[in-house]
Coordinates of C-alpha atoms in Angstrom, one line a residue:
X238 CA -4.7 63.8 156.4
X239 CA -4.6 60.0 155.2
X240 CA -6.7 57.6 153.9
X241 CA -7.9 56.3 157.5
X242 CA -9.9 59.1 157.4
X243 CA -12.4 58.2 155.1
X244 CA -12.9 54.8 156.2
X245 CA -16.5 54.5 157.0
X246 CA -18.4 55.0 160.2
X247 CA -21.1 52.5 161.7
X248 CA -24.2 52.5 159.4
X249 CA -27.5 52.4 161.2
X250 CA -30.2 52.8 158.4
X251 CA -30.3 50.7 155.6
X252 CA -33.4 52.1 153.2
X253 CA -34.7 49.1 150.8
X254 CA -34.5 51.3 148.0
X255 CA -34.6 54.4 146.3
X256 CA -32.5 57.4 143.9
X257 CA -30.5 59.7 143.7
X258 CA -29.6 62.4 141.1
X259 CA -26.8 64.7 141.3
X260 CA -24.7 66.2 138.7
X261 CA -21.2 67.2 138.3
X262 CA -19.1 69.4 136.2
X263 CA -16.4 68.9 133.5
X264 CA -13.1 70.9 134.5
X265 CA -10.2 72.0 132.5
X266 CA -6.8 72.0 133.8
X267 CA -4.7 75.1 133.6
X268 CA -1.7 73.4 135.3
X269 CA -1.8 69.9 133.5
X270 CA -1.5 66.6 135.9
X271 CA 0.2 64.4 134.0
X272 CA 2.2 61.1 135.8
X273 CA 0.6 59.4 138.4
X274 CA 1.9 56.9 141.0
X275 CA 0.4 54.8 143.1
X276 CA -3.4 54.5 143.3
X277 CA -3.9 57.6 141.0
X278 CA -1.6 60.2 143.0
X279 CA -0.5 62.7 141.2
X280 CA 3.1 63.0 140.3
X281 CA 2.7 67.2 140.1
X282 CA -0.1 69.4 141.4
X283 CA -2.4 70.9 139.0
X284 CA -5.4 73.5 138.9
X285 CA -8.2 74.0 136.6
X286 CA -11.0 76.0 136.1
X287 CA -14.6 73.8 137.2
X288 CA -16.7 74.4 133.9
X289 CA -20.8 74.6 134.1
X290 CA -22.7 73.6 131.1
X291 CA -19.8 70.7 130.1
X292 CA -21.4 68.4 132.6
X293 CA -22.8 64.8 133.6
X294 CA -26.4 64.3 135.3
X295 CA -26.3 61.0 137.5
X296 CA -29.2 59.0 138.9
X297 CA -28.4 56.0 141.4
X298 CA -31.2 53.7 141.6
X299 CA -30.8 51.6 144.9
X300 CA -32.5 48.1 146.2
X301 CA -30.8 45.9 149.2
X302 CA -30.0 42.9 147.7
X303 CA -28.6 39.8 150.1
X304 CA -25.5 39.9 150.3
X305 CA -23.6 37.3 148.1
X306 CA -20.0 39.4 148.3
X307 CA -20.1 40.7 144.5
X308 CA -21.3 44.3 142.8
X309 CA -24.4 44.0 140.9
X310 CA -24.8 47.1 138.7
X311 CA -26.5 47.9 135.2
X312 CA -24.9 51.6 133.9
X313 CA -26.9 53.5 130.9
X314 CA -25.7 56.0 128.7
X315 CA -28.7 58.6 127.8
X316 CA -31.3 55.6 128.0
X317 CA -28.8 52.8 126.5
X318 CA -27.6 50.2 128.3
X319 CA -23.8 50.2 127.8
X320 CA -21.8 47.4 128.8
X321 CA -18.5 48.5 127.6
X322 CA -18.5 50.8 130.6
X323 CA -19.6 48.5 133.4
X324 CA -15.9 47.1 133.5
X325 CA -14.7 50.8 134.5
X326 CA -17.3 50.8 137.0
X327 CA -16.5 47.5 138.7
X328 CA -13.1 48.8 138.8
X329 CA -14.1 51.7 140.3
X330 CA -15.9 49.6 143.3
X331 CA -12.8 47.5 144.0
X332 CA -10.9 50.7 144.6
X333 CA -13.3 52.2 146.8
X334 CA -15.2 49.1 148.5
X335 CA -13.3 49.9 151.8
X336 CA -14.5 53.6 152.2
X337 CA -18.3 52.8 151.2
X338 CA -18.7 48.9 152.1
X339 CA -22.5 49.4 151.1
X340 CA -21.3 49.4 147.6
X341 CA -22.2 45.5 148.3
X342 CA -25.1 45.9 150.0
X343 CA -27.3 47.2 146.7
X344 CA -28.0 46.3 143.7
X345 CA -27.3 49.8 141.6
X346 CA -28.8 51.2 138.2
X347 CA -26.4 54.1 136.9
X348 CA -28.1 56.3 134.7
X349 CA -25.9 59.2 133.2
X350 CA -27.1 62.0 130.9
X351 CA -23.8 64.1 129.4
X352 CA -24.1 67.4 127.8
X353 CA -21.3 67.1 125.5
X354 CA -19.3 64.2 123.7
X355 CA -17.6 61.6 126.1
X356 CA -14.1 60.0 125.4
X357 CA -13.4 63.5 123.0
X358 CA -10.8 65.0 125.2
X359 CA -13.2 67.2 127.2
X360 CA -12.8 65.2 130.6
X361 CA -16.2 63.4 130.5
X362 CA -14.2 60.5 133.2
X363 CA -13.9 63.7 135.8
X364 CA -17.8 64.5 135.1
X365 CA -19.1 60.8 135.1
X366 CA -16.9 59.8 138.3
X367 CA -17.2 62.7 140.0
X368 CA -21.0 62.9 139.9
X369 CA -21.2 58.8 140.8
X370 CA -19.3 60.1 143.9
X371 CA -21.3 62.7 144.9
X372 CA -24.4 60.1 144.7
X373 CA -22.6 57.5 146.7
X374 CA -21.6 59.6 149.8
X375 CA -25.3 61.5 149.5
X376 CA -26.7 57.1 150.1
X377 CA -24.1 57.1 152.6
X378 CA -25.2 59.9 154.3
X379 CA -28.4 58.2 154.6
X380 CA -27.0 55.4 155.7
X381 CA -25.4 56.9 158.4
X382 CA -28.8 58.1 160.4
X383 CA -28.6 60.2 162.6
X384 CA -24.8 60.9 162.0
X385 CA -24.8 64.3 160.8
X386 CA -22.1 65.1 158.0
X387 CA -21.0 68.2 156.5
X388 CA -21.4 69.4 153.1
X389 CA -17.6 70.2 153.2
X390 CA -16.9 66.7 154.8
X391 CA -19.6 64.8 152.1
X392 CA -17.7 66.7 149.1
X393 CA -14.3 66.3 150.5
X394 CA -15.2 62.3 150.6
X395 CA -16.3 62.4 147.2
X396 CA -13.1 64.0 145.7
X397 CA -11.5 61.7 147.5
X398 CA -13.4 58.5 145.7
X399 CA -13.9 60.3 142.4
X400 CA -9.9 60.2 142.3
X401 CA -10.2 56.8 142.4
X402 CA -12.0 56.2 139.4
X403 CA -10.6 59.3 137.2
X404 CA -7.6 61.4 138.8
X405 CA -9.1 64.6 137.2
X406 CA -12.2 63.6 139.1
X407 CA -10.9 64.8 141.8
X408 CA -11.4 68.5 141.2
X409 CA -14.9 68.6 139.5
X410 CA -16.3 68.5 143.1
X411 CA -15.9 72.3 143.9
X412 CA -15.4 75.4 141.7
X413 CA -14.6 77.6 140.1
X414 CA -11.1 76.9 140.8
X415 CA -9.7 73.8 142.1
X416 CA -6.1 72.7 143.6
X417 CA -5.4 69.3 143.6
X418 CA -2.1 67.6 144.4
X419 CA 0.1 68.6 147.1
X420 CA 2.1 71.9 146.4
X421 CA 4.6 74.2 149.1
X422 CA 2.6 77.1 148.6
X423 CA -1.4 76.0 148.9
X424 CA -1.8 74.6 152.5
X425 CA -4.6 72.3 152.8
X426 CA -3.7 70.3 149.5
X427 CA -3.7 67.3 149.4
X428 CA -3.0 64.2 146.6
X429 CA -5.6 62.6 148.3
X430 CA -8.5 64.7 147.4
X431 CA -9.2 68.0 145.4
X432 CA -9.5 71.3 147.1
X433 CA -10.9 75.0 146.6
X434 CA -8.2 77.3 145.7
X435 CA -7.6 79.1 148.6
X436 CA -6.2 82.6 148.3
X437 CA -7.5 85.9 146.4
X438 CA -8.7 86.1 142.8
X439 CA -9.0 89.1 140.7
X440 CA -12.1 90.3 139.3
X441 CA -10.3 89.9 135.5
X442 CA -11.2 85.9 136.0
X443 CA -14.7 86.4 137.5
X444 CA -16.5 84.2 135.2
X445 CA -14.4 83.5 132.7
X446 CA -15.3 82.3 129.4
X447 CA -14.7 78.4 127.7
X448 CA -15.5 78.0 124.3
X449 CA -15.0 74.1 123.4
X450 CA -14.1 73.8 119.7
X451 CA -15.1 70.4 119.0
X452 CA -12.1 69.6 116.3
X453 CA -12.9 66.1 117.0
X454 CA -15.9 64.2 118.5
X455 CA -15.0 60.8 118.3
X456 CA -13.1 58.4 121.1
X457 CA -9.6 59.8 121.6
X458 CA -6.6 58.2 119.8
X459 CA -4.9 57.4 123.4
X460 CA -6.5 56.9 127.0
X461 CA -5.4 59.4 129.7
X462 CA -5.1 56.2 131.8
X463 CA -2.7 55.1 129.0
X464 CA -1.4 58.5 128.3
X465 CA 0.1 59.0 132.3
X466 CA 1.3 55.6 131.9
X467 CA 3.8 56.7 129.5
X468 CA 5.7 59.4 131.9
X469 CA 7.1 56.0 133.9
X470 CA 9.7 56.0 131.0
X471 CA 9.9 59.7 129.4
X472 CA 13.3 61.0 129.9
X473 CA 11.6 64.5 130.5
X474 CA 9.2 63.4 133.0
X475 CA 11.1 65.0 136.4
X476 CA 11.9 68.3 134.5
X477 CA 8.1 68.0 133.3
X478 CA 6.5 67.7 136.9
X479 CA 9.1 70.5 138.3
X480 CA 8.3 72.9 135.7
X481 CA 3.9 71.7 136.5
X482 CA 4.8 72.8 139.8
X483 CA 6.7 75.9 139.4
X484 CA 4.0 77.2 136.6
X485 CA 1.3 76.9 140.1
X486 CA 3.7 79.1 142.4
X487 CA 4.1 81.8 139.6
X488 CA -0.2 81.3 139.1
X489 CA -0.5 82.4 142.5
X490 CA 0.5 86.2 142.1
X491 CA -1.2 86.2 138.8
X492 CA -4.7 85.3 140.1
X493 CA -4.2 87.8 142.3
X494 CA -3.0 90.7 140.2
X495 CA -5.1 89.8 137.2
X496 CA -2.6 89.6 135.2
X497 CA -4.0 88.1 132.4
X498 CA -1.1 88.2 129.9
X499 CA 1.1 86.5 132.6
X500 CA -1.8 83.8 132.9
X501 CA -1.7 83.2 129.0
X502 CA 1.8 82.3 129.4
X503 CA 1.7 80.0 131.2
X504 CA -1.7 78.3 130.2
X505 CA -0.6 78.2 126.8
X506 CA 2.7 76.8 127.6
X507 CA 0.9 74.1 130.2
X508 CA -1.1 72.9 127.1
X509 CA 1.9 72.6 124.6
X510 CA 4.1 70.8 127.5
X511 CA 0.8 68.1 127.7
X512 CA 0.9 67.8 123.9
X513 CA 4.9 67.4 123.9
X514 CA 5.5 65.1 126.3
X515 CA 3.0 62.4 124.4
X516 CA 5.6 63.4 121.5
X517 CA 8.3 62.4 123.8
X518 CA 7.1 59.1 125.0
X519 CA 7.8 55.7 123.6
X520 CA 5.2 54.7 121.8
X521 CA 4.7 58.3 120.7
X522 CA 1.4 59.9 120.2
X523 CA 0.3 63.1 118.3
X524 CA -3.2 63.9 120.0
X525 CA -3.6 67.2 118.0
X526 CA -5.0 67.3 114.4
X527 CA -4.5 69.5 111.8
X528 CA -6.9 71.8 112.7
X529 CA -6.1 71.8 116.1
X530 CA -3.1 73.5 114.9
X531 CA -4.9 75.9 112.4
X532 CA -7.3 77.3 115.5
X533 CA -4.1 77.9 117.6
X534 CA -2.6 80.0 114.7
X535 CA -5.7 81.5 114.4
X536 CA -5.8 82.3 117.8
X537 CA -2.4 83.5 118.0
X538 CA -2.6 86.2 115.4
X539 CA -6.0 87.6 116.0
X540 CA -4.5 88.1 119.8
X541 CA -1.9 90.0 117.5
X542 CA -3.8 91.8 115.5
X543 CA -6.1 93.2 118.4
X544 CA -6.3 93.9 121.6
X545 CA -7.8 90.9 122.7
X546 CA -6.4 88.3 126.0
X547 CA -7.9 85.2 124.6
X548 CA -6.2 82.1 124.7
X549 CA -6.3 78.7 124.2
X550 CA -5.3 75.3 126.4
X551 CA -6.2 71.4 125.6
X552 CA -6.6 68.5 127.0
X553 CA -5.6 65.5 126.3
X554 CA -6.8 65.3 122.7
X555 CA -7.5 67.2 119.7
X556 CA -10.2 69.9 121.2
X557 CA -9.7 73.2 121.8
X558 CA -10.5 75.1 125.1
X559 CA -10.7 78.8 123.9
X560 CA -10.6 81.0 127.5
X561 CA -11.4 84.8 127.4
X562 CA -12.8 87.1 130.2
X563 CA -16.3 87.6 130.3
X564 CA -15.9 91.4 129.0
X565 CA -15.0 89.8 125.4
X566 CA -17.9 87.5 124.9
X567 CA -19.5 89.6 122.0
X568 CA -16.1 90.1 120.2
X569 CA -14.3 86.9 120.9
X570 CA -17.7 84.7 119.9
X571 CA -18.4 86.9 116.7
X572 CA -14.2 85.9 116.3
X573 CA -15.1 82.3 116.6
X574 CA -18.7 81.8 114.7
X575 CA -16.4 83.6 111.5
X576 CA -13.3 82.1 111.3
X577 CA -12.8 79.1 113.9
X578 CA -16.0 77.4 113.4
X579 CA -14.8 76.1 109.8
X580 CA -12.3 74.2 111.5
X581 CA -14.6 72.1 113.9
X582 CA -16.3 69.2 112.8
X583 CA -19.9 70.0 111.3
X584 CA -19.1 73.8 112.9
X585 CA -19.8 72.8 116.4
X586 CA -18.6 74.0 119.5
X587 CA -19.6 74.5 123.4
X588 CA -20.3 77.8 124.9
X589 CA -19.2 77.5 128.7
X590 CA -18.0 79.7 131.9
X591 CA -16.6 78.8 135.1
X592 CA -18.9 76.6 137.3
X593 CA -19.3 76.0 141.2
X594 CA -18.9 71.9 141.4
X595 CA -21.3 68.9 141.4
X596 CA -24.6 69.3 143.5
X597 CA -27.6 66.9 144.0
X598 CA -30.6 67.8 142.0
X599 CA -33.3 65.1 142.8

């Protein structure tokens, strides 16, 4: 598949105005993407697990405007207007102006609700862009008329522009987990656009558990946008996307054995790798805080001291992702609430599970 595919059709209705309201999930990355190239392709393929309560909540108000050849949009941030994203936005509709053309046609309010800090290292860009996404191919599906278009088709589309804004965006749209990136061994993915991951998963990950320890819940020290710029010149950048790549093959038995000690491997190793190749770049970067570091001790030698398969991964930042199977909820919150909590900032942290993608709710 290429991008001619998701140039537009003939549009035959044209509503004077209206809203939508979708949202769409965070997602956490068990196979990191880091190194793009290109307008944001991925230099490695990566899956993550779609979250459900880490989410954004998106209403596009719509009026036809004459057309005057520039985007006229207002974006608010839980009832404020906030300017200091609207240069993302525009951004965002230069990229994708070719695939939805009625970008031009509107004039657009963007109202976004998130449930959990943005710009913290919990991959508000993938819930923010994603859900925008899934409200721009829903007006494009009215636009269209009578042209009937597929759920799978609509959310494909909207991976597809999501990417555009935020590359993680890509694989918020489906759940609970998503492929995204091209790899030997998944057929049907694609750089282009996220996709469900398509082969057999053990019960052990059937709902699996996210605690978010919020270590820090202000902006993060580097953007990801900066952050992927940086593999261009790391010297371990090839070995790094190789090694992104191999981890996803040796996922593939895992998720279907269950093996969940062979997943914590590997998840935990992803999340160092992320960490160390910021180390490694020039200018360098430590995103992890002290008690980043604490938690993951923590972690480790309870996992020691018990019988316990909770882990840990991060993003790109100084949160941690604590992951468990639903059968240790009791032991591993009562674990968390006792000893972890101390380390997050005023004792907060998200309670989460795996999620099923964005949806339209209004």
């Amino acid at each position: 598949m290429s991008t001619v595919n998701f140039l537009p059709k003939t549009y035959t209705n044209f509503p004077e105005n209206g809203s939508i309201s979708c949202q769409s999930p965070s997602n956490i990355a068990l196979v990191k993407y880091w190194g793009k190239y290109g307008e944001q392709l991925p230099q490695n393929a990566s899956v993550s697990f779609t979250l459900n309560n880490c989410r954004t909540e998106t209403t596009l108000t719509y009026s036809k405007k004459t057309n005057d050849g520039s985007f006229k949009f207002e974006v608010f941030l839980d009832g404020k207007r906030e300017e200091g994203f609207e240069p993302k936005i525009k951004k965002f509709f230069e990229r994708i102006e070719q695939y939805v053309p009625f970008v031009k046609e509107f004039t657009f309010k963007v109202e976004t609700i998130n449930t959990f800090p943005h710009s913290s290292g919990i991959a508000s860009s993938a819930s923010g862009m994603s859900a925008l996404a899934i409200c721009l191919t829903s007006l494009e599906s009215l636009l269209l008329g009578s042209k009937v278009v597929s759920a799978k088709d609509q959310k494909e589309k909207a991976s597809f522009l999501a990417r555009l804004g935020s590359g993680s965006a890509a694989r918020s749209l489906e759940g609970p987990l998503v492929v995204w990136g091209e790899h030997d061994a998944i057929k049907g993915s694609s750089n282009l656009f996220g996709t469900k991951y398509p082969f057999e998963v053990h019960e052990n990950f059937a709902n699996y558990q996210d605690t978010i320890l919020l270590v820090d819940k202000g902006e993060k020290q580097v953007s990801s946008t900066v952050g992927h710029d940086l593999m261009n010149g790391n010297p371990y950048a090839d070995a790094r996307f190789a090694t992104a790549n191999n981890n996803l093959s040796r996922l593939i038995p895992v998720f279907k054995s269950g093996n969940i000690s062979a997943f914590i491997k590997i998840v935990e190793s992803e999340a160092l790798q992320l960490h160390g190749m910021m180390m490694a770049s020039m200018p360098y970067f430590i995103l992890m805080k002290p008690n980043t570091l604490e938690i993951i001790n923590r972690i480790w030698e309870y996992r020691n001291n018990s019988d316990s398969q909770v882990c840990f991964t991060l993003d790109a930042g100084a949160n941690v992702h604590v992951l468990y199977p639903e059968s240790e909820k009791v032991s591993v919150l009562e674990f968390i609430k006792k000893e972890l909590a101390a380390f997050c900032k005023n004792g907060e942290f998200i309670e989460d599970h795996l999620g099923q993608g964005a949806s339209i709710i209004g």
